[in-house]
């Protein structure tokens, strides 16, 4: 059976972790991807007490729904490639805390945003700082048997698997992998999506399923909150390619409906769109 997860930000925001996991179970998901973004509220999770961590572990055990991955996008605010050395230090502290939290919760993968910097100008230095600090982060993760997986982004720094592989050449570790988002991969017209999946197949730890609007000379693209079926992604083509390549890892439906009045309805609509493509491609889904 194919492993299918749902992004935390698709589910109601102000509920307990047990309620969130039970809701995911009700909708037949195997796991949730936790968000630790740049907001103070979610960054605070990195400082959860022993009891708070125990409560989440017990909820996982009681519900049978795991948290297999953490989306650590807090590095947008404190990037590895920052000119500000204090921000670089904070970035490494966040990384170490995230690895410890993942280890405590049984999380396998920490997804890292493929930005050298987000709010600053990109330079040769920002790339160099990013690689230096990523190398340190991978060493920390390896010691805890946690995989760091770089997402293909809405940003030119790493917007293809080809660009990820250039970074991987500098850090030869099985604990550094890639986490393609088929939406982000498809939105950049320079990408041959099928070829990108082919050259990266032995590095892929998980796949994000999301629709996007393509980048053009007149339009910067739209990378979030594009309704499934209204964007540029050839889902059947991507999934058939992955099946041919014998990809058997998890798929994660990425949505932002946590503040919606009808999140369950929106998630079910997404499943109704995606699952026929998964089945047609040869994946066994509930």
Short mmCIF file of C-alpha atoms in Angstrom, two decimals:
data_model
loop_
_atom_site.label_atom_id
_atom_site.label_comp_id
_atom_site.label_asym_id
_atom_site.label_seq_id
_atom_site.Cartn_x
_atom_site.Cartn_y
_atom_site.Cartn_z
CA UNK A 1 0.00 0.00 0.00
CA UNK A 2 1.32 3.43 -0.97
CA UNK A 3 2.09 5.74 1.95
CA UNK A 4 0.11 9.01 1.72
CA UNK A 5 0.46 11.93 4.12
CA UNK A 6 -1.13 15.32 4.67
CA UNK A 7 0.59 18.60 5.47
CA UNK A 8 -0.17 19.98 8.92
CA UNK A 9 -1.22 23.34 7.43
CA UNK A 10 -4.07 21.60 5.60
CA UNK A 11 -5.63 20.69 8.97
CA UNK A 12 -7.32 23.01 11.51
CA UNK A 13 -4.75 25.09 13.34
CA UNK A 14 -6.00 25.38 16.92
CA UNK A 15 -6.44 21.74 17.85
CA UNK A 16 -4.29 19.34 19.87
CA UNK A 17 -1.87 16.94 18.24
CA UNK A 18 -4.06 14.00 19.20
CA UNK A 19 -7.06 15.66 17.53
CA UNK A 20 -4.96 16.42 14.45
CA UNK A 21 -3.70 12.84 14.19
CA UNK A 22 -7.23 11.46 14.71
CA UNK A 23 -8.53 13.70 11.93
CA UNK A 24 -5.78 12.48 9.61
CA UNK A 25 -6.72 8.91 10.51
CA UNK A 26 -10.39 9.61 9.82
CA UNK A 27 -9.41 10.75 6.32
CA UNK A 28 -7.25 7.64 5.76
CA UNK A 29 -3.84 9.32 5.83
CA UNK A 30 -0.81 7.41 7.05
CA UNK A 31 1.11 10.36 8.43
CA UNK A 32 1.29 14.11 8.95
CA UNK A 33 4.14 16.39 7.98
CA UNK A 34 4.73 18.83 10.84
CA UNK A 35 5.40 22.48 10.08
CA UNK A 36 8.09 24.43 11.89
CA UNK A 37 7.97 27.68 9.99
CA UNK A 38 9.43 31.13 10.69
CA UNK A 39 6.66 32.22 13.09
CA UNK A 40 7.50 32.43 16.79
CA UNK A 41 4.55 30.14 17.54
CA UNK A 42 5.88 27.23 15.50
CA UNK A 43 9.56 27.84 16.22
CA UNK A 44 8.66 27.41 19.91
CA UNK A 45 8.06 23.72 19.20
CA UNK A 46 11.82 23.27 19.04
CA UNK A 47 11.86 24.01 22.78
CA UNK A 48 9.06 21.63 23.77
CA UNK A 49 9.58 20.14 27.21
CA UNK A 50 10.05 16.43 27.87
CA UNK A 51 6.38 16.19 28.86
CA UNK A 52 5.19 18.00 25.72
CA UNK A 53 7.20 15.61 23.55
CA UNK A 54 5.87 12.64 25.49
CA UNK A 55 2.30 13.83 24.90
CA UNK A 56 2.86 13.90 21.13
CA UNK A 57 4.58 10.48 21.16
CA UNK A 58 1.65 9.01 23.08
CA UNK A 59 -0.81 10.54 20.60
CA UNK A 60 1.13 8.93 17.75
CA UNK A 61 1.05 5.59 19.55
CA UNK A 62 -2.67 5.82 20.41
CA UNK A 63 -3.81 6.88 16.93
CA UNK A 64 -1.43 4.81 14.83
CA UNK A 65 -0.74 7.86 12.64
CA UNK A 66 2.90 8.91 12.51
CA UNK A 67 4.68 12.22 12.00
CA UNK A 68 7.17 11.02 9.39
CA UNK A 69 8.60 14.41 8.42
CA UNK A 70 9.11 17.97 9.60
CA UNK A 71 9.00 20.88 7.18
CA UNK A 72 11.62 23.17 8.71
CA UNK A 73 10.99 26.42 6.84
CA UNK A 74 12.12 28.52 9.81
CA UNK A 75 15.41 28.93 7.96
CA UNK A 76 13.74 31.49 5.71
CA UNK A 77 14.03 33.88 8.64
CA UNK A 78 17.41 32.59 9.82
CA UNK A 79 19.14 31.26 6.68
CA UNK A 80 22.34 29.24 6.46
CA UNK A 81 23.63 31.67 3.81
CA UNK A 82 23.02 34.94 5.67
CA UNK A 83 25.61 37.73 5.65
CA UNK A 84 24.70 38.22 9.32
CA UNK A 85 26.89 35.76 11.22
CA UNK A 86 24.52 35.92 14.19
CA UNK A 87 21.67 34.67 11.95
CA UNK A 88 23.92 31.85 10.77
CA UNK A 89 24.50 30.85 14.39
CA UNK A 90 20.76 30.91 15.09
CA UNK A 91 20.19 28.80 11.96
CA UNK A 92 22.54 26.12 13.30
CA UNK A 93 20.90 26.21 16.75
CA UNK A 94 17.48 25.73 15.10
CA UNK A 95 18.91 22.86 13.08
CA UNK A 96 20.34 21.08 16.11
CA UNK A 97 17.08 21.53 18.03
CA UNK A 98 15.06 20.22 15.07
CA UNK A 99 17.25 17.11 14.84
CA UNK A 100 16.77 16.46 18.56
CA UNK A 101 13.00 16.94 18.27
CA UNK A 102 12.82 14.64 15.25
CA UNK A 103 14.78 12.00 17.12
CA UNK A 104 12.45 12.27 20.13
CA UNK A 105 9.28 12.02 18.01
CA UNK A 106 10.38 9.24 15.66
CA UNK A 107 10.51 11.57 12.65
CA UNK A 108 12.62 10.18 9.79
CA UNK A 109 13.09 13.22 7.58
CA UNK A 110 13.59 16.95 8.08
CA UNK A 111 12.75 18.86 4.93
CA UNK A 112 14.94 21.91 4.41
CA UNK A 113 13.99 24.80 2.16
CA UNK A 114 16.43 25.09 -0.73
CA UNK A 115 17.22 28.77 -0.14
CA UNK A 116 20.70 30.14 0.49
CA UNK A 117 18.93 33.32 1.64
CA UNK A 118 15.34 34.49 1.28
CA UNK A 119 15.09 38.10 2.44
CA UNK A 120 18.66 39.07 1.47
CA UNK A 121 20.53 39.50 -1.82
CA UNK A 122 22.04 36.32 -3.23
CA UNK A 123 25.82 36.34 -3.67
CA UNK A 124 28.65 33.90 -4.18
CA UNK A 125 29.20 34.27 -0.41
CA UNK A 126 25.62 33.35 0.42
CA UNK A 127 26.02 30.15 -1.59
CA UNK A 128 29.30 29.36 0.14
CA UNK A 129 27.89 30.01 3.62
CA UNK A 130 24.88 27.82 2.76
CA UNK A 131 27.08 24.89 1.72
CA UNK A 132 29.39 25.28 4.73
CA UNK A 133 26.50 25.27 7.20
CA UNK A 134 24.57 22.54 5.38
CA UNK A 135 27.67 20.36 5.64
CA UNK A 136 27.70 20.89 9.43
CA UNK A 137 23.96 20.20 9.60
CA UNK A 138 24.27 16.92 7.69
CA UNK A 139 26.99 15.75 10.09
CA UNK A 140 24.70 16.51 13.05
CA UNK A 141 21.78 14.72 11.41
CA UNK A 142 23.86 11.67 10.52
CA UNK A 143 24.81 11.20 14.16
CA UNK A 144 21.10 10.81 14.98
CA UNK A 145 20.22 8.81 11.84
CA UNK A 146 17.97 11.63 10.61
CA UNK A 147 17.83 12.43 6.89
CA UNK A 148 17.93 16.07 5.76
CA UNK A 149 16.04 16.44 2.50
CA UNK A 150 16.17 19.61 0.41
CA UNK A 151 12.92 20.71 -1.18
CA UNK A 152 12.93 21.88 -4.80
CA UNK A 153 11.82 25.47 -4.35
CA UNK A 154 9.93 28.50 -5.65
CA UNK A 155 13.33 30.19 -5.77
CA UNK A 156 16.10 30.05 -8.40
CA UNK A 157 18.76 28.88 -5.93
CA UNK A 158 17.54 25.26 -5.96
CA UNK A 159 14.59 25.06 -8.34
CA UNK A 160 15.58 21.77 -9.96
CA UNK A 161 16.97 18.40 -8.97
CA UNK A 162 19.94 19.21 -11.23
CA UNK A 163 20.83 22.15 -8.96
CA UNK A 164 20.39 19.99 -5.86
CA UNK A 165 22.83 17.47 -7.33
CA UNK A 166 25.44 20.23 -7.71
CA UNK A 167 25.16 20.78 -3.94
CA UNK A 168 25.22 17.03 -3.28
CA UNK A 169 28.57 16.83 -5.08
CA UNK A 170 29.98 18.96 -2.25
CA UNK A 171 28.43 16.87 0.55
CA UNK A 172 28.68 13.15 -0.15
CA UNK A 173 26.42 11.75 2.53
CA UNK A 174 23.43 9.37 2.49
CA UNK A 175 21.90 11.67 5.12
CA UNK A 176 21.44 14.42 2.52
CA UNK A 177 18.62 13.74 0.07
CA UNK A 178 16.14 15.63 -2.11
CA UNK A 179 12.40 16.21 -1.59
CA UNK A 180 10.90 17.16 -4.96
CA UNK A 181 7.70 19.17 -5.05
CA UNK A 182 6.13 18.30 -8.41
CA UNK A 183 4.44 21.72 -8.42
CA UNK A 184 7.64 23.69 -7.89
CA UNK A 185 9.53 21.45 -10.31
CA UNK A 186 6.86 21.96 -13.00
CA UNK A 187 6.50 25.74 -12.61
CA UNK A 188 9.99 26.53 -13.93
CA UNK A 189 9.96 26.36 -17.75
CA UNK A 190 13.68 25.51 -17.83
CA UNK A 191 12.97 22.14 -16.17
CA UNK A 192 12.43 18.94 -18.14
CA UNK A 193 10.35 17.42 -15.34
CA UNK A 194 10.60 13.77 -16.40
CA UNK A 195 14.36 14.02 -16.85
CA UNK A 196 14.74 15.76 -13.48
CA UNK A 197 12.92 12.89 -11.74
CA UNK A 198 15.07 10.36 -13.61
CA UNK A 199 18.41 11.87 -12.63
CA UNK A 200 17.36 12.23 -8.99
CA UNK A 201 15.47 9.00 -8.37
CA UNK A 202 18.15 7.44 -6.16
CA UNK A 203 18.18 10.57 -3.97
CA UNK A 204 14.42 11.13 -3.48
CA UNK A 205 13.17 10.66 0.10
CA UNK A 206 9.57 11.87 -0.42
CA UNK A 207 7.37 13.68 -2.95
CA UNK A 208 5.15 16.73 -2.46
CA UNK A 209 1.93 16.78 -4.51
CA UNK A 210 0.84 20.35 -5.23
CA UNK A 211 -0.34 22.36 -8.22
CA UNK A 212 1.30 25.62 -9.38
CA UNK A 213 1.05 28.27 -12.07
CA UNK A 214 4.09 28.43 -14.33
CA UNK A 215 6.71 31.16 -14.37
CA UNK A 216 6.74 33.24 -17.57
CA UNK A 217 8.54 36.38 -18.70
CA UNK A 218 5.52 38.41 -17.61
CA UNK A 219 4.44 36.38 -14.55
CA UNK A 220 6.50 35.29 -11.50
CA UNK A 221 4.51 32.08 -11.13
CA UNK A 222 2.24 31.05 -8.27
CA UNK A 223 3.59 28.39 -5.95
CA UNK A 224 0.96 28.16 -3.19
CA UNK A 225 -2.80 27.75 -2.91
CA UNK A 226 -3.43 26.91 -6.56
CA UNK A 227 -6.47 24.57 -6.63
CA UNK A 228 -5.63 21.09 -7.93
CA UNK A 229 -6.35 20.88 -11.64
CA UNK A 230 -6.05 24.62 -12.25
CA UNK A 231 -2.27 24.73 -12.56
CA UNK A 232 0.48 23.52 -14.88
CA UNK A 233 1.39 20.16 -13.30
CA UNK A 234 1.04 17.01 -15.40
CA UNK A 235 0.26 14.80 -12.41
CA UNK A 236 -0.30 11.63 -14.43
CA UNK A 237 2.95 12.12 -16.31
CA UNK A 238 4.92 12.73 -13.10
CA UNK A 239 3.37 9.76 -11.34
CA UNK A 240 3.84 7.40 -14.28
CA UNK A 241 7.49 8.46 -14.46
CA UNK A 242 7.95 7.83 -10.75
CA UNK A 243 6.27 4.43 -11.01
CA UNK A 244 8.50 3.41 -13.94
CA UNK A 245 11.50 4.47 -11.85
CA UNK A 246 10.18 2.23 -9.03
CA UNK A 247 9.69 5.09 -6.58
CA UNK A 248 8.00 3.56 -3.52
CA UNK A 249 8.46 6.33 -0.97
CA UNK A 250 5.74 8.48 0.58
CA UNK A 251 3.60 11.11 -1.13
CA UNK A 252 2.58 14.22 0.79
CA UNK A 253 -0.42 16.33 -0.20
CA UNK A 254 0.62 19.93 0.42
CA UNK A 255 -2.26 22.32 1.10
CA UNK A 256 -2.93 25.45 3.14
CA UNK A 257 -6.48 25.10 4.49
CA UNK A 258 -5.79 25.42 8.23
CA UNK A 259 -7.80 28.66 8.43
CA UNK A 260 -10.59 27.44 6.15
CA UNK A 261 -14.13 26.90 7.41
CA UNK A 262 -14.22 23.59 5.53
CA UNK A 263 -10.73 22.03 5.61
CA UNK A 264 -12.02 18.45 5.48
CA UNK A 265 -14.08 19.20 2.39
CA UNK A 266 -11.10 20.78 0.65
CA UNK A 267 -8.85 17.84 1.52
CA UNK A 268 -11.42 15.35 0.23
CA UNK A 269 -11.64 17.34 -3.02
CA UNK A 270 -7.85 17.14 -3.35
CA UNK A 271 -7.94 13.38 -2.78
CA UNK A 272 -10.74 13.01 -5.35
CA UNK A 273 -8.51 14.78 -7.87
CA UNK A 274 -5.19 13.08 -7.06
CA UNK A 275 -6.11 9.50 -6.20
CA UNK A 276 -7.37 8.50 -9.68
CA UNK A 277 -4.01 9.64 -11.11
CA UNK A 278 -2.12 7.68 -8.46
CA UNK A 279 -4.18 4.58 -9.25
CA UNK A 280 -3.81 5.00 -13.02
CA UNK A 281 -0.04 5.30 -12.56
CA UNK A 282 -0.07 2.00 -10.68
CA UNK A 283 0.05 3.13 -7.05
CA UNK A 284 -2.12 1.27 -4.52
CA UNK A 285 -4.08 3.88 -2.53
CA UNK A 286 -6.95 3.49 -0.09
#
